[in-house]
Short mmCIF file of C-alpha atoms and ligand atoms in Angstrom, two decimals:
data_model
loop_
_atom_site.label_atom_id
_atom_site.label_comp_id
_atom_site.label_asym_id
_atom_site.label_seq_id
_atom_site.Cartn_x
_atom_site.Cartn_y
_atom_site.Cartn_z
CA MET A 1 -26.70 108.98 32.32
CA VAL A 2 -29.93 109.41 34.26
CA VAL A 3 -29.52 109.48 38.03
CA LYS A 4 -32.72 108.43 39.76
CA ARG A 5 -31.90 109.11 43.40
CA PRO A 6 -29.89 111.87 45.12
CA PRO A 7 -26.25 110.71 45.09
CA MET A 8 -24.78 109.82 48.49
CA GLY A 9 -21.14 109.71 49.53
CA TRP A 10 -18.25 111.48 51.23
CA ASN A 11 -16.29 114.49 49.96
CA SER A 12 -12.86 115.59 51.18
CA TRP A 13 -13.34 119.39 51.22
CA ASN A 14 -15.09 120.19 54.51
CA THR A 15 -12.49 118.43 56.60
CA PHE A 16 -9.26 118.23 54.61
CA ALA A 17 -9.27 120.94 51.90
CA ASP A 18 -5.68 120.99 50.51
CA LYS A 19 -4.47 118.32 52.99
CA ILE A 20 -5.94 115.52 50.91
CA ASP A 21 -3.71 112.62 49.84
CA GLU A 22 -3.74 108.96 48.88
CA ASN A 23 -3.45 107.67 52.45
CA ILE A 24 -6.48 109.64 53.54
CA VAL A 25 -8.50 108.45 50.57
CA ARG A 26 -7.61 104.82 51.28
CA THR A 27 -8.45 105.19 54.97
CA MET A 28 -11.75 106.89 54.17
CA ALA A 29 -12.64 104.12 51.75
CA ASP A 30 -11.98 101.58 54.51
CA VAL A 31 -14.04 103.54 57.02
CA MET A 32 -16.96 103.95 54.61
CA VAL A 33 -17.16 100.19 54.28
CA ASP A 34 -16.15 99.02 57.78
CA GLU A 35 -18.32 101.50 59.67
CA GLY A 36 -21.47 100.79 57.68
CA TYR A 37 -21.70 103.93 55.56
CA LEU A 38 -21.67 102.09 52.23
CA ALA A 39 -24.38 99.75 53.49
CA ALA A 40 -26.45 102.81 54.45
CA GLY A 41 -26.19 104.10 50.86
CA TYR A 42 -23.08 106.31 50.80
CA GLU A 43 -21.32 105.05 47.68
CA TYR A 44 -19.25 107.91 46.20
CA LEU A 45 -15.86 108.86 47.61
CA VAL A 46 -15.01 112.27 46.12
CA ILE A 47 -11.68 114.09 46.14
CA ASP A 48 -12.36 117.83 46.03
CA ASP A 49 -9.96 120.67 45.08
CA CYS A 50 -6.14 120.68 45.49
CA TRP A 51 -5.25 117.23 44.15
CA SER A 52 -3.24 118.26 41.05
CA LEU A 53 -0.06 120.08 40.19
CA ARG A 54 -0.31 123.78 39.30
CA GLU A 55 0.71 123.13 35.66
CA ARG A 56 -0.53 120.69 33.02
CA ASP A 57 2.00 118.41 31.30
CA ALA A 58 3.39 118.92 27.77
CA GLN A 59 0.37 117.13 26.26
CA GLY A 60 -2.02 119.42 28.14
CA ARG A 61 -3.05 116.70 30.57
CA ILE A 62 -3.79 117.48 34.17
CA VAL A 63 -1.27 115.85 36.56
CA PRO A 64 -1.96 114.54 40.08
CA ASN A 65 0.45 116.02 42.63
CA PRO A 66 3.04 113.21 43.07
CA GLU A 67 3.70 114.15 46.68
CA LYS A 68 0.04 113.63 47.55
CA PHE A 69 -0.71 110.85 45.07
CA PRO A 70 2.63 109.07 44.43
CA ASN A 71 0.96 106.14 42.64
CA GLY A 72 -1.17 108.29 40.35
CA MET A 73 -4.95 108.55 40.31
CA LYS A 74 -5.76 105.24 38.64
CA ALA A 75 -4.25 103.36 41.59
CA VAL A 76 -6.45 105.38 43.94
CA ALA A 77 -9.55 104.74 41.84
CA ASP A 78 -8.71 101.04 41.70
CA TYR A 79 -8.50 100.87 45.49
CA VAL A 80 -11.79 102.75 45.92
CA HIS A 81 -13.46 100.41 43.42
CA SER A 82 -11.99 97.35 45.15
CA LYS A 83 -14.00 98.34 48.24
CA GLY A 84 -17.25 98.44 46.25
CA LEU A 85 -17.31 102.26 46.21
CA LYS A 86 -17.38 104.73 43.32
CA PHE A 87 -14.68 107.32 42.77
CA GLY A 88 -15.17 111.06 42.30
CA ILE A 89 -12.85 113.94 41.45
CA TYR A 90 -13.07 117.72 41.08
CA SER A 91 -12.42 120.36 38.43
CA CYS A 92 -13.82 123.70 37.36
CA VAL A 93 -15.49 125.28 34.31
CA GLY A 94 -13.04 128.21 34.56
CA ASN A 95 -9.34 128.61 33.88
CA TYR A 96 -8.50 127.69 37.48
CA THR A 97 -10.18 125.86 40.30
CA CYS A 98 -11.28 127.92 43.29
CA ALA A 99 -7.96 127.13 45.00
CA GLY A 100 -5.95 128.11 41.89
CA PHE A 101 -5.20 124.71 40.30
CA PRO A 102 -5.78 124.10 36.56
CA GLY A 103 -9.43 124.34 35.53
CA SER A 104 -11.04 122.55 32.59
CA PHE A 105 -11.87 125.61 30.43
CA GLU A 106 -11.09 124.60 26.84
CA TYR A 107 -9.61 121.33 28.14
CA GLU A 108 -13.02 119.69 28.61
CA PHE A 109 -12.54 116.82 26.16
CA ILE A 110 -8.97 116.04 27.17
CA ASP A 111 -9.93 116.11 30.87
CA ALA A 112 -12.98 113.91 30.34
CA GLN A 113 -10.75 111.44 28.53
CA THR A 114 -8.14 111.53 31.31
CA PHE A 115 -10.76 111.04 34.02
CA ALA A 116 -12.29 108.13 32.10
CA GLU A 117 -8.86 106.47 31.81
CA TRP A 118 -8.35 106.77 35.56
CA GLY A 119 -11.74 105.20 36.31
CA VAL A 120 -13.53 108.30 37.59
CA ASP A 121 -17.30 107.88 38.18
CA PHE A 122 -18.24 111.37 39.39
CA LEU A 123 -17.01 114.86 38.51
CA LYS A 124 -17.72 117.90 40.67
CA LEU A 125 -17.31 120.94 38.41
CA ASP A 126 -16.91 124.30 40.12
CA TYR A 127 -17.56 127.85 38.84
CA CYS A 128 -14.48 129.91 39.79
CA TYR A 129 -12.38 131.86 37.24
CA LYS A 130 -15.05 131.52 34.57
CA PRO A 131 -14.21 133.87 31.69
CA VAL A 132 -16.75 136.71 31.95
CA SER A 133 -17.59 136.46 28.26
CA GLU A 134 -18.69 132.81 28.61
CA GLN A 135 -22.13 131.63 29.76
CA GLY A 136 -22.13 129.11 32.58
CA ALA A 137 -24.81 127.05 30.85
CA LYS A 138 -22.63 126.66 27.76
CA LEU A 139 -19.61 125.56 29.78
CA TYR A 140 -21.53 122.95 31.77
CA ARG A 141 -23.07 121.67 28.53
CA ARG A 142 -19.61 121.46 27.02
CA MET A 143 -18.23 119.31 29.81
CA ALA A 144 -21.36 117.15 29.88
CA LEU A 145 -20.96 116.57 26.15
CA ALA A 146 -17.32 115.61 26.70
CA LEU A 147 -18.34 113.20 29.48
CA ASP A 148 -21.13 111.72 27.39
CA ASN A 149 -18.53 110.94 24.74
CA CYS A 150 -15.67 109.70 26.91
CA GLY A 151 -16.69 106.04 26.94
CA ARG A 152 -17.45 105.86 30.67
CA ASP A 153 -20.46 106.80 32.81
CA ILE A 154 -19.34 109.82 34.80
CA LEU A 155 -21.92 111.68 36.86
CA LEU A 156 -21.66 115.47 36.47
CA SER A 157 -22.11 117.43 39.69
CA ALA A 158 -22.40 121.15 38.87
CA CYS A 159 -21.19 123.60 41.49
CA SER A 160 -22.21 127.10 40.40
CA TRP A 161 -23.67 127.94 43.85
CA GLY A 162 -27.04 128.95 42.35
CA ALA A 163 -25.34 131.86 40.56
CA ASP A 164 -26.67 133.35 37.32
CA GLU A 165 -30.08 131.79 38.04
CA THR A 166 -28.65 128.28 37.71
CA HIS A 167 -32.11 126.73 38.23
CA ARG A 168 -33.29 128.20 34.92
CA TRP A 169 -30.70 126.47 32.74
CA ILE A 170 -29.08 123.62 34.64
CA LYS A 171 -31.44 120.98 33.25
CA SER A 172 -30.23 121.80 29.73
CA THR A 173 -26.69 120.83 30.61
CA GLY A 174 -26.60 117.13 31.49
CA SER A 175 -25.69 117.75 35.14
CA SER A 176 -27.21 115.23 37.55
CA MET A 177 -27.03 117.55 40.56
CA TRP A 178 -26.44 121.25 40.98
CA ARG A 179 -25.26 123.33 43.92
CA SER A 180 -28.23 125.48 44.72
CA THR A 181 -26.56 127.66 47.37
CA GLY A 182 -23.20 129.09 48.42
CA ASP A 183 -20.76 127.15 50.59
CA VAL A 184 -21.96 125.53 53.79
CA PHE A 185 -20.19 126.21 57.10
CA ASP A 186 -20.37 124.35 60.36
CA LYS A 187 -22.54 126.91 62.13
CA TRP A 188 -26.26 127.21 62.75
CA SER A 189 -26.80 130.39 60.70
CA SER A 190 -25.33 128.65 57.62
CA ILE A 191 -27.84 125.80 57.88
CA ARG A 192 -30.69 128.26 58.45
CA ASP A 193 -29.63 130.38 55.44
CA ILE A 194 -29.40 127.37 53.11
CA TYR A 195 -32.86 126.23 54.27
CA ASN A 196 -34.29 129.69 53.59
CA ILE A 197 -32.80 129.79 50.09
CA GLN A 198 -34.18 126.32 49.42
CA LYS A 199 -37.68 127.55 50.23
CA GLY A 200 -37.54 129.58 47.01
CA ILE A 201 -36.19 126.87 44.69
CA TYR A 202 -37.31 123.45 45.93
CA GLU A 203 -39.77 123.21 43.02
CA TYR A 204 -36.77 122.68 40.75
CA ASN A 205 -35.65 119.50 42.50
CA GLY A 206 -36.45 116.18 40.89
CA ALA A 207 -35.13 112.87 39.63
CA GLY A 208 -32.38 113.30 37.06
CA CYS A 209 -31.11 116.66 38.35
CA PHE A 210 -31.12 117.19 42.10
CA ASN A 211 -30.85 120.43 44.10
CA ASP A 212 -27.56 120.04 45.98
CA MET A 213 -27.64 121.88 49.31
CA ASP A 214 -23.86 121.29 49.74
CA MET A 215 -21.88 118.75 51.73
CA LEU A 216 -23.09 117.77 55.18
CA VAL A 217 -21.37 119.24 58.23
CA VAL A 218 -22.94 116.67 60.56
CA GLY A 219 -20.32 115.68 63.13
CA MET A 220 -17.71 118.36 62.39
CA TYR A 221 -18.05 119.99 65.82
CA GLY A 222 -15.97 122.95 64.72
CA LYS A 223 -13.05 120.90 63.34
CA GLY A 224 -11.67 120.86 59.80
CA HIS A 225 -11.69 123.37 56.97
CA VAL A 226 -15.28 124.65 57.21
CA GLY A 227 -15.59 124.01 60.94
CA LEU A 228 -16.21 127.16 62.95
CA GLU A 229 -16.00 127.57 66.73
CA GLN A 230 -17.96 124.74 68.34
CA GLY A 231 -19.97 123.79 65.29
CA LEU A 232 -23.57 122.71 65.84
CA THR A 233 -25.21 120.87 68.72
CA LEU A 234 -26.34 117.28 68.22
CA GLU A 235 -29.95 118.49 67.97
CA GLU A 236 -28.95 121.02 65.30
CA TYR A 237 -27.07 118.35 63.32
CA ARG A 238 -30.30 116.33 63.38
CA THR A 239 -32.21 119.29 62.01
CA HIS A 240 -29.55 119.84 59.31
CA PHE A 241 -29.76 116.19 58.23
CA SER A 242 -33.57 116.30 58.35
CA ILE A 243 -33.73 119.34 56.04
CA TRP A 244 -31.32 117.87 53.49
CA SER A 245 -33.19 114.55 53.50
CA PHE A 246 -36.70 115.97 53.48
CA PHE A 247 -35.91 118.16 50.46
CA GLY A 248 -34.14 115.32 48.61
CA SER A 249 -30.64 116.84 48.44
CA PRO A 250 -27.62 114.70 47.60
CA LEU A 251 -26.15 113.49 50.91
CA MET A 252 -22.40 113.97 50.70
CA MET A 253 -20.81 113.66 54.13
CA GLY A 254 -18.00 116.13 54.86
CA SER A 255 -16.93 115.38 58.41
CA ASP A 256 -14.04 113.23 59.55
CA ILE A 257 -15.96 109.97 59.75
CA ARG A 258 -12.86 108.22 61.11
CA SER A 259 -13.76 109.69 64.50
CA ALA A 260 -17.57 109.85 64.34
CA ASP A 261 -19.13 108.82 67.66
CA ASP A 262 -22.30 106.73 68.00
CA ASP A 263 -24.59 109.77 68.17
CA ILE A 264 -23.26 111.11 64.88
CA LYS A 265 -23.38 107.71 63.22
CA ALA A 266 -26.99 107.38 64.37
CA ILE A 267 -27.78 110.56 62.44
CA LEU A 268 -25.80 109.81 59.29
CA GLN A 269 -27.04 106.23 59.17
CA ASN A 270 -30.67 106.74 60.18
CA ARG A 271 -32.29 104.47 57.58
CA ASP A 272 -35.77 105.97 58.05
CA VAL A 273 -34.55 109.51 57.37
CA ILE A 274 -32.34 108.43 54.48
CA ALA A 275 -35.41 106.70 53.01
CA LEU A 276 -37.12 110.10 52.71
CA ASP A 277 -34.15 111.43 50.79
CA GLN A 278 -34.07 108.41 48.52
CA ASP A 279 -37.82 108.08 47.92
CA SER A 280 -38.33 107.23 44.27
CA ALA A 281 -41.36 109.47 43.68
CA TYR A 282 -39.72 112.84 44.42
CA ARG A 283 -43.04 114.56 44.90
CA GLN A 284 -42.68 118.22 45.68
CA PRO A 285 -43.06 119.14 49.36
CA TYR A 286 -45.76 121.65 50.32
CA ASN A 287 -46.52 123.85 53.30
CA VAL A 288 -49.39 122.86 55.59
CA ASN A 289 -51.83 125.52 56.82
CA GLY A 290 -49.69 128.19 55.18
CA ASP A 291 -47.04 127.71 57.88
CA PRO A 292 -43.61 128.24 56.24
CA ASP A 293 -41.91 125.71 58.55
CA VAL A 294 -44.52 122.92 58.56
CA TRP A 295 -44.22 120.70 55.52
CA ALA A 296 -45.72 117.59 54.00
CA ARG A 297 -44.43 115.32 51.28
CA HIS A 298 -46.28 112.37 49.78
CA MET A 299 -44.20 109.24 49.39
CA ASP A 300 -44.13 106.66 46.64
CA ASN A 301 -45.77 103.96 48.84
CA GLY A 302 -48.72 106.16 49.80
CA ASP A 303 -47.34 107.40 53.13
CA ILE A 304 -47.22 111.07 54.03
CA VAL A 305 -44.19 112.56 55.76
CA LEU A 306 -44.67 115.60 57.96
CA ALA A 307 -41.73 117.82 58.87
CA ILE A 308 -41.76 120.61 61.41
CA PHE A 309 -38.50 122.58 61.35
CA ASN A 310 -38.10 124.96 64.27
CA MET A 311 -35.40 127.33 63.09
CA GLY A 312 -36.32 129.88 65.77
CA ASP A 313 -34.75 130.38 69.18
CA ASN A 314 -37.95 129.59 71.13
CA GLY A 315 -40.11 126.48 71.37
CA ARG A 316 -43.17 126.34 69.12
CA GLY A 317 -46.30 124.26 68.62
CA TYR A 318 -47.86 122.73 65.53
CA PHE A 319 -51.40 121.83 64.58
CA ILE A 320 -52.02 119.72 61.49
CA PRO A 321 -55.61 118.86 60.49
CA PHE A 322 -55.58 115.85 58.17
CA SER A 323 -58.08 117.57 55.87
CA GLU A 324 -55.08 119.70 54.81
CA LEU A 325 -53.35 116.52 53.63
CA GLY A 326 -56.20 115.18 51.50
CA LEU A 327 -57.93 113.18 54.25
CA GLY A 328 -61.35 114.69 54.89
CA ARG A 329 -63.83 113.06 57.29
CA ALA A 330 -65.64 111.43 54.38
CA SER A 331 -62.51 109.44 53.57
CA GLY A 332 -62.93 107.24 56.64
CA ARG A 333 -59.14 107.30 56.90
CA GLY A 334 -56.74 108.51 59.53
CA LEU A 335 -52.98 108.29 60.04
CA GLU A 336 -50.81 105.83 61.93
CA ILE A 337 -47.83 107.93 62.94
CA ARG A 338 -44.20 107.20 63.75
CA ASN A 339 -41.60 109.73 64.89
CA LEU A 340 -38.50 109.05 62.82
CA TRP A 341 -35.97 110.51 65.23
CA THR A 342 -37.27 109.03 68.50
CA GLY A 343 -38.58 105.85 66.88
CA GLU A 344 -41.74 106.34 68.95
CA ASN A 345 -45.00 105.00 67.60
CA LEU A 346 -47.68 107.62 68.19
CA GLY A 347 -50.56 105.33 67.27
CA VAL A 348 -53.51 106.11 65.02
CA LYS A 349 -54.91 109.64 64.93
CA LYS A 350 -58.29 110.32 63.35
CA GLU A 351 -58.45 113.97 62.41
CA LEU A 352 -55.40 115.90 63.44
CA ILE A 353 -52.09 115.90 65.21
CA THR A 354 -50.66 118.56 67.49
CA GLY A 355 -47.38 118.81 69.34
CA GLY A 356 -44.45 120.95 70.35
CA VAL A 357 -40.95 121.42 68.94
CA ASN A 358 -37.97 122.77 70.86
CA ALA A 359 -35.78 125.58 69.53
CA HIS A 360 -33.62 124.34 66.60
CA GLU A 361 -35.30 120.91 66.76
CA THR A 362 -37.01 119.06 63.91
CA VAL A 363 -39.91 116.67 64.22
CA LEU A 364 -40.20 114.18 61.36
CA LEU A 365 -43.35 112.03 61.27
CA ARG A 366 -43.95 109.23 58.82
CA CYS A 367 -47.68 108.61 58.51
CA LYS A 368 -49.41 105.59 57.09
CA VAL A 369 -52.96 106.02 55.79
CA VAL A 370 -55.29 103.61 57.66
CA GLU A 371 -59.03 102.99 57.93
CA VAL A 372 -60.58 104.47 61.07
CA GLY A 373 -64.22 103.61 60.52
C1 GLA B 401 -15.88 126.20 46.10
C2 GLA B 401 -16.94 125.12 46.27
C3 GLA B 401 -16.60 124.26 47.47
C4 GLA B 401 -15.22 123.64 47.30
C5 GLA B 401 -14.18 124.73 47.06
C6 GLA B 401 -12.83 124.17 46.64
O1 GLA B 401 -15.91 127.12 47.15
O2 GLA B 401 -18.21 125.70 46.40
O3 GLA B 401 -17.58 123.25 47.64
O4 GLA B 401 -15.26 122.73 46.22
O5 GLA B 401 -14.58 125.62 46.01
O6 GLA B 401 -11.88 125.15 46.40
#
């Protein structure tokens, strides 16, 4: 299957880890629909690690833990589908998952068949306990081949954390997204580190196989499995969401959206910012004026989006001459500019824009090319 836009959804790991069960999945499905997340584009509900028993059954099939999923996985998938959502599950290319449950190594075809029978639409495939003699590329290709032949469209989400130069081989595998960094945590330095790694590999992102920067921590505020201390500030969560969206990462929420307040919902459901993530052109971003934190990306409809990420601990300025964006004086064109986080219309600028950005803040400007005479 060819996936044209970065997948969006919710994944259980960041908040629940091994405390995941059928009741939580059902409640999350309800919340995704009732609170407007599905309407904003979040369509996959994904159960991460720790959903199965420690042993396979006599036929070699993986078995959902009956204490957590007393009605089996098909019933869960049916409920998720009944809400208009898609259903995702988790396994691993190795002998075990990262939390020590059965992995899919040498069970790829039987697992793909089982997942298809349950109605799975999305498979996150981790990289723990991979036999050292096996190449990651070969194992992801093997599962993709099994999925391609299981009779159901199941999106493959590779999770090898960028290890073994994943970017060099992932597009040979049939994965539709690939974890390009290690695990995210709900602290500022984690967001900053993932951004810095992305600076070296964003060229590999594109329709069909998206760089996955890991699940969102927006709204965790230090709670849950990857929550640390106080988590991020609201401003920092905005920056986190801006980076993921500007670079076109899958947007998989990880916080407990049952208790998201209006400020957090306003981030996760900001249609203008989500539209950057979901832009159909996927043109590569580029740095403006050689500044490593000032970026431009040209959109499918002819607009230009400018992003200024202030990852530093002091305020900073920016200065963007439009000639850097392809609009010289001879063009007779300027930019009509809107700030996507404040909603403020900055009017038409002829030759350049300047401004300031607070510490840890992001400014996102969507610019329409207009005649200026
Ligand atoms: C790895 C992955 C995480 C999560 C856990 C589950 O660390 O990178 O996203 O799936 O395993 O054990």
